[in-house]
CSV table of C-alpha atoms in Angstrom, one decimal:
chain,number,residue,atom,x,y,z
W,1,UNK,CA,7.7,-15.8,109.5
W,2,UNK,CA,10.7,-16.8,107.8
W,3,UNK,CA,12.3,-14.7,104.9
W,4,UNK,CA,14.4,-15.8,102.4
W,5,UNK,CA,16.7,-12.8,101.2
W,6,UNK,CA,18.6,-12.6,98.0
W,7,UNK,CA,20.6,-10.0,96.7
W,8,UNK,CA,17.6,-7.9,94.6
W,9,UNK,CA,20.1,-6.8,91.6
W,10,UNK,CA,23.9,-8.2,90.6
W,11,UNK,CA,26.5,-7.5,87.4
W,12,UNK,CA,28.6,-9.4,85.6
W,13,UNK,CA,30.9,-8.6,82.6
W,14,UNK,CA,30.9,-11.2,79.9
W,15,UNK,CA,33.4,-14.0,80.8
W,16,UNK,CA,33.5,-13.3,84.6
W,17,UNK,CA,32.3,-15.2,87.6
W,18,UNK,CA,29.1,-14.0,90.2
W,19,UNK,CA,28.3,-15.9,92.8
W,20,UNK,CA,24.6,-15.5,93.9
W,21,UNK,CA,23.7,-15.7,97.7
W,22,UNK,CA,20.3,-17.1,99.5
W,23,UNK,CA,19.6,-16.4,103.2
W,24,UNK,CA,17.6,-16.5,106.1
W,25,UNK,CA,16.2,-13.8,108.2
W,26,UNK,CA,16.6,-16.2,111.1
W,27,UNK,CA,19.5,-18.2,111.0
W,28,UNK,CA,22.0,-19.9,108.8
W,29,UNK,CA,21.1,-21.7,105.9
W,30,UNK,CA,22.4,-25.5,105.6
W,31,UNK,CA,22.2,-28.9,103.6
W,32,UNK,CA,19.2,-29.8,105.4
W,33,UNK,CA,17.4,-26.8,103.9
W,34,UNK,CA,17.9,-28.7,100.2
W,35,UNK,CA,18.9,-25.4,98.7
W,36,UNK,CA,17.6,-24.7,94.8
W,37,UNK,CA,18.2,-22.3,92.2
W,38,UNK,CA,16.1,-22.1,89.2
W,39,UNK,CA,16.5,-19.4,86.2
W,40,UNK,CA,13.9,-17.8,84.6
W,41,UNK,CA,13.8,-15.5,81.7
W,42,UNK,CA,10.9,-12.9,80.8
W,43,UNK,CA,7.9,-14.8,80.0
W,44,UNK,CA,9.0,-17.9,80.4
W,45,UNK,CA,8.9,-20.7,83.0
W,46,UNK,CA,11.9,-20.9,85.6
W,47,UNK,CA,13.8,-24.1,85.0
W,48,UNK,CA,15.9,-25.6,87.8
W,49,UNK,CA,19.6,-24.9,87.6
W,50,UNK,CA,20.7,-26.6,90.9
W,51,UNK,CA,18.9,-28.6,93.3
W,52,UNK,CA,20.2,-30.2,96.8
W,53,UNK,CA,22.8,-27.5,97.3
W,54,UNK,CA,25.4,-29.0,94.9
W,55,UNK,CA,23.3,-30.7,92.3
W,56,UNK,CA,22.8,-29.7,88.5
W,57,UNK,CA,19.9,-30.7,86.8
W,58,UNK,CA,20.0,-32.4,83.0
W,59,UNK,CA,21.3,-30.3,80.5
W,60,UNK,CA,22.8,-27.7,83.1
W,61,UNK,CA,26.1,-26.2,82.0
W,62,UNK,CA,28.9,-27.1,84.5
W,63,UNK,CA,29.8,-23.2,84.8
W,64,UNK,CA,26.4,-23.4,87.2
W,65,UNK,CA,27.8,-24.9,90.5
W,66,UNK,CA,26.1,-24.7,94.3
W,67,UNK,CA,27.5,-24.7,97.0
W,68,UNK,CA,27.2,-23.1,101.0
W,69,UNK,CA,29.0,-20.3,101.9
W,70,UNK,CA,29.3,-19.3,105.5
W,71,UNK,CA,26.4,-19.6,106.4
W,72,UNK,CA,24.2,-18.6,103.1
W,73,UNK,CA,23.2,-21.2,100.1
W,74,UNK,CA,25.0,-20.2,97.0
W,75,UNK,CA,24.7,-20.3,93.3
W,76,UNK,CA,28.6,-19.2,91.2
W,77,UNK,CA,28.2,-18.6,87.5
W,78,UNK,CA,31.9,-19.3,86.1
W,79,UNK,CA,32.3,-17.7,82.7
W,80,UNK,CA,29.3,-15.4,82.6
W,81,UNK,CA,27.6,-15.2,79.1
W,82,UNK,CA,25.3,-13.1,77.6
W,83,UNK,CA,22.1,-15.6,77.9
W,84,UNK,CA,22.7,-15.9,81.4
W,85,UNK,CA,21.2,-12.1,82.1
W,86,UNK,CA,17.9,-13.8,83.8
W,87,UNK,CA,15.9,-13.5,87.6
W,88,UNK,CA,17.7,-16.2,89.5
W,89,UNK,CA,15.6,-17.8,92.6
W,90,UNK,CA,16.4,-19.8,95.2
W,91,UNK,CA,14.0,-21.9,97.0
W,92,UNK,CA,14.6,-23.5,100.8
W,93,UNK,CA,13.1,-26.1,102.3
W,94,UNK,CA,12.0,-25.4,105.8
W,95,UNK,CA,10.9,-28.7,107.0
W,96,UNK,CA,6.7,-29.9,107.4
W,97,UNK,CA,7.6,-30.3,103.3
W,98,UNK,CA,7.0,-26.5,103.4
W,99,UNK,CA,9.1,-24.8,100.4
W,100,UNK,CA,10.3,-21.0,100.8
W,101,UNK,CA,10.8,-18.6,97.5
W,102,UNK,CA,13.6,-15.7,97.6
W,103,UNK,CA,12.9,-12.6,96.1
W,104,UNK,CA,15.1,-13.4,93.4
W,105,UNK,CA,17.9,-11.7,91.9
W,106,UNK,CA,17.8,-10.4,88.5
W,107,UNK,CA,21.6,-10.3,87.1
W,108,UNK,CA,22.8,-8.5,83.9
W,109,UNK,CA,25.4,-9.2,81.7
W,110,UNK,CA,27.2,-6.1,80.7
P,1,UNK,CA,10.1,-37.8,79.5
P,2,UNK,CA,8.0,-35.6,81.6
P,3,UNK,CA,6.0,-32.8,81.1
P,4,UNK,CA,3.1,-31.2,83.1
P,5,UNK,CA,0.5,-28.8,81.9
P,6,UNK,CA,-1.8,-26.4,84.1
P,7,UNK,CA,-5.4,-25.6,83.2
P,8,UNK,CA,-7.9,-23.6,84.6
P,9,UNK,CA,-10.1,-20.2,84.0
P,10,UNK,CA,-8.3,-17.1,82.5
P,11,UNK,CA,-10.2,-15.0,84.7
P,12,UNK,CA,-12.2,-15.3,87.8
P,13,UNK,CA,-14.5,-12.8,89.5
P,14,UNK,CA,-13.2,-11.4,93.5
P,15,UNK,CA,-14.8,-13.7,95.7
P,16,UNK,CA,-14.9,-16.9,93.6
P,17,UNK,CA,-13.4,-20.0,94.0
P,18,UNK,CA,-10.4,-20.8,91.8
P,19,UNK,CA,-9.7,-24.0,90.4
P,20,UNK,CA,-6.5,-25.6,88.8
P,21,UNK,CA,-5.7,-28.5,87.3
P,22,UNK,CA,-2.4,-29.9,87.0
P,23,UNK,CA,-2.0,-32.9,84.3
P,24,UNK,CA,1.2,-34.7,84.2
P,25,UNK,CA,2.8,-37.8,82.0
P,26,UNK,CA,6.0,-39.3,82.2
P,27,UNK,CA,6.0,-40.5,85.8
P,28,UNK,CA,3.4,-41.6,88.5
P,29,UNK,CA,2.4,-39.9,92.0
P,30,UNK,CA,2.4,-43.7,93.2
P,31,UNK,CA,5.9,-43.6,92.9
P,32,UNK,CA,7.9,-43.4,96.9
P,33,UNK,CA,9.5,-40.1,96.8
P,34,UNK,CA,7.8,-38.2,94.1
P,35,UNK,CA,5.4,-35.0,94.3
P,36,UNK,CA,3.5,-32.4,92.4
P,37,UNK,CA,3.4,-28.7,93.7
P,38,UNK,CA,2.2,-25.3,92.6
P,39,UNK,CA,3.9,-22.3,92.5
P,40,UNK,CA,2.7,-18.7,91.4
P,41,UNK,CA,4.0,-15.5,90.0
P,42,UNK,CA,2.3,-12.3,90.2
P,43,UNK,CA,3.4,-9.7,87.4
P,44,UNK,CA,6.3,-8.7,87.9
P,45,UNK,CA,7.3,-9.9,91.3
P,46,UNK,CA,8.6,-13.1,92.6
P,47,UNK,CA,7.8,-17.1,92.5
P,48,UNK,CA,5.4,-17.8,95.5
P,49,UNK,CA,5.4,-21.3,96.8
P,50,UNK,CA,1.8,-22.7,97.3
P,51,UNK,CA,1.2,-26.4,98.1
P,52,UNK,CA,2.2,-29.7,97.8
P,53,UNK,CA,1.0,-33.8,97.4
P,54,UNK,CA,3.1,-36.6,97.5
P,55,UNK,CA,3.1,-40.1,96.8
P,56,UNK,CA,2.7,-40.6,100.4
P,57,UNK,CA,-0.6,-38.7,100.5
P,58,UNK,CA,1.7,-36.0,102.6
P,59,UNK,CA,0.0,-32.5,101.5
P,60,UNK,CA,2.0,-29.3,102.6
P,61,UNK,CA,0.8,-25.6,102.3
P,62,UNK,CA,2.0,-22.8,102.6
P,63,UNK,CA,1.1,-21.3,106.1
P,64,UNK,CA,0.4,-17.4,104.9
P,65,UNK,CA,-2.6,-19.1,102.2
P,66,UNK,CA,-3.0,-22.8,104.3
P,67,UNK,CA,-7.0,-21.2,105.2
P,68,UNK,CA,-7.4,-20.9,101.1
P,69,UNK,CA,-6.0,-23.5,99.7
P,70,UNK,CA,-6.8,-27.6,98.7
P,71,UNK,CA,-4.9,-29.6,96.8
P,72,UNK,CA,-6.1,-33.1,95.9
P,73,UNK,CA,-4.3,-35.6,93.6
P,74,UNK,CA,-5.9,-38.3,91.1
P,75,UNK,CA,-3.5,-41.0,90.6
P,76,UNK,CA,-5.4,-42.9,87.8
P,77,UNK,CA,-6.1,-39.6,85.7
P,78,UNK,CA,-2.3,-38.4,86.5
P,79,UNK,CA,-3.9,-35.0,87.7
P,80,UNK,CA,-3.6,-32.7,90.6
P,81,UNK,CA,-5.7,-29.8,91.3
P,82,UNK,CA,-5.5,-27.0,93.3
P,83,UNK,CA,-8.0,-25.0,94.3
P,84,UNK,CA,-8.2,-21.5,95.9
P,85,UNK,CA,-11.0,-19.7,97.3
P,86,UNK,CA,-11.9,-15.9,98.2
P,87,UNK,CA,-9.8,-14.4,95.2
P,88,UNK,CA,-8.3,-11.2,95.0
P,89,UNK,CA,-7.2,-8.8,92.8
P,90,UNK,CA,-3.7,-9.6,94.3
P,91,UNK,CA,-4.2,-12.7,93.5
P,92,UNK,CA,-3.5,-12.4,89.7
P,93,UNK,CA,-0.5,-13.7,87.9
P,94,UNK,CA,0.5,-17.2,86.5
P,95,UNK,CA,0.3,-20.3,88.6
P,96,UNK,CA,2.5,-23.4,88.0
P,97,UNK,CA,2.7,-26.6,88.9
P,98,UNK,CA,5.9,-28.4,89.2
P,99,UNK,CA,7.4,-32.4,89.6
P,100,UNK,CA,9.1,-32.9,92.6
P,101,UNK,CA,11.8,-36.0,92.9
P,102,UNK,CA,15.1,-36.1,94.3
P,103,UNK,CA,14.6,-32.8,95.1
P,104,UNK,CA,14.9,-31.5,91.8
P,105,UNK,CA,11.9,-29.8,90.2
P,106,UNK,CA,10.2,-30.0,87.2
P,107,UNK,CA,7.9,-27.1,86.0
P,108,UNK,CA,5.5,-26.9,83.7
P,109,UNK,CA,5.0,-23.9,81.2
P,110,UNK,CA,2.3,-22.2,83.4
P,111,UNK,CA,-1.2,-20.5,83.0
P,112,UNK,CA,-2.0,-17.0,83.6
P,113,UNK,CA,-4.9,-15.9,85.9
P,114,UNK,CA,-6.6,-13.0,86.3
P,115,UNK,CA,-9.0,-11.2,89.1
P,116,UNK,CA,-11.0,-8.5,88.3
P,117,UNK,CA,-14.7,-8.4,88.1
């Protein structure tokens, strides 16, 4: 079965820049796998921050960008700021229209 | 502008059959390229990726639940539901369904679940 790994925990100091990774237990990740990142805050709904690797959805600050690194999807926060202390997830697809979660990454802010 | 809201029981006995529904506005599932999934939480853990219909009657599971899970779509009612059965305990958390174009997603604010008897 096919994992998708994220890093489980990641800091940031106010003003810097992270850059969030998504794997695969099996292989590199690619374009084809339509990488996605969505935020979500404590009891709220996640809300898509980037979709097809590079993507930002409406609304999205430009200091969200996507990209692929090596061979890992990745999501860089430019800027940090406070509000952006959340669980980050990426989601792959992994062809048969089958979707795949990462465990998520929950970043601070401090 | 679209918006999609789950429905469904608050809390379902272990064994029972779990039913969702899924009711969207703002675009159509006869439109090429567009589809409805559902995702769940558990408390405290991660997003779990369920299932899947498309415009193109295309329905994708996921292959750890596939033996649990149907999801049907009503085009004229804008609706999807999902339903579930043999529920657990670990079963419990919030369920969403989400619009999928473009490859962007779309979520809707969720409804939580619970399975205890």
């Amino acid at each position: 079965q096919t994992v998708v790994t994220q890093e489980p925990s990641f800091s940031v100091s106010p003003g810097g820049t992270v850059t969030l990774t998504c794997g695969l237990s099996s292989g590199s990740v690619s374009t084809t796998h339509y990488p996605s990142w969505c935020q979500q805050t404590p009891g709220q709904p996640p809300r898509t921050l980037i979709y097809n690797t590079n993507s930002r959805s409406s609304g999205v600050p430009d200091r969200f960008s996507g990209s692929i690194l090596g061979n890992k999807a990745a999501l860089t926060i430019t800027g940090a700021q406070a509000d952006d202390e959340s669980d980050y997830y990426c989601v792959l697809y992994l062809g048969g229209a089958i979707r795949v979660f990462g465990g998520g990454t929950k970043l601070t802010v401090l | 502008q679209i918006t999609l809201k789950e429905s469904g029981p608050t809390l379902v006995k272990p064994t029972q059959t779990l039913t969702l529904t899924c009711s969207f506005s703002g675009f159509s599932l006869t439109t090429s390229g567009v589809g409805v999934g559902w995702i769940r939480q558990p408390p405290g853990k991660a997003l779990e990726w369920l299932a899947a219909t498309y415009w193109n009657d295309d329905k994708p599971y996921s292959p750890s639940l596939r033996s649990r899970l149907t999801i049907t779509k009503d085009t004229s009612k804008n609706q999807v539901v999902l339903t579930m059965t043999n529920m657990d305990p670990v079963d419990t958390g919030t369920y969403y369904c989400a619009q999928y174009f473009d490859w962007n997603t779309i979520w809707g604010q969720g409804t939580a679940v619970t399975v205890s008897s």
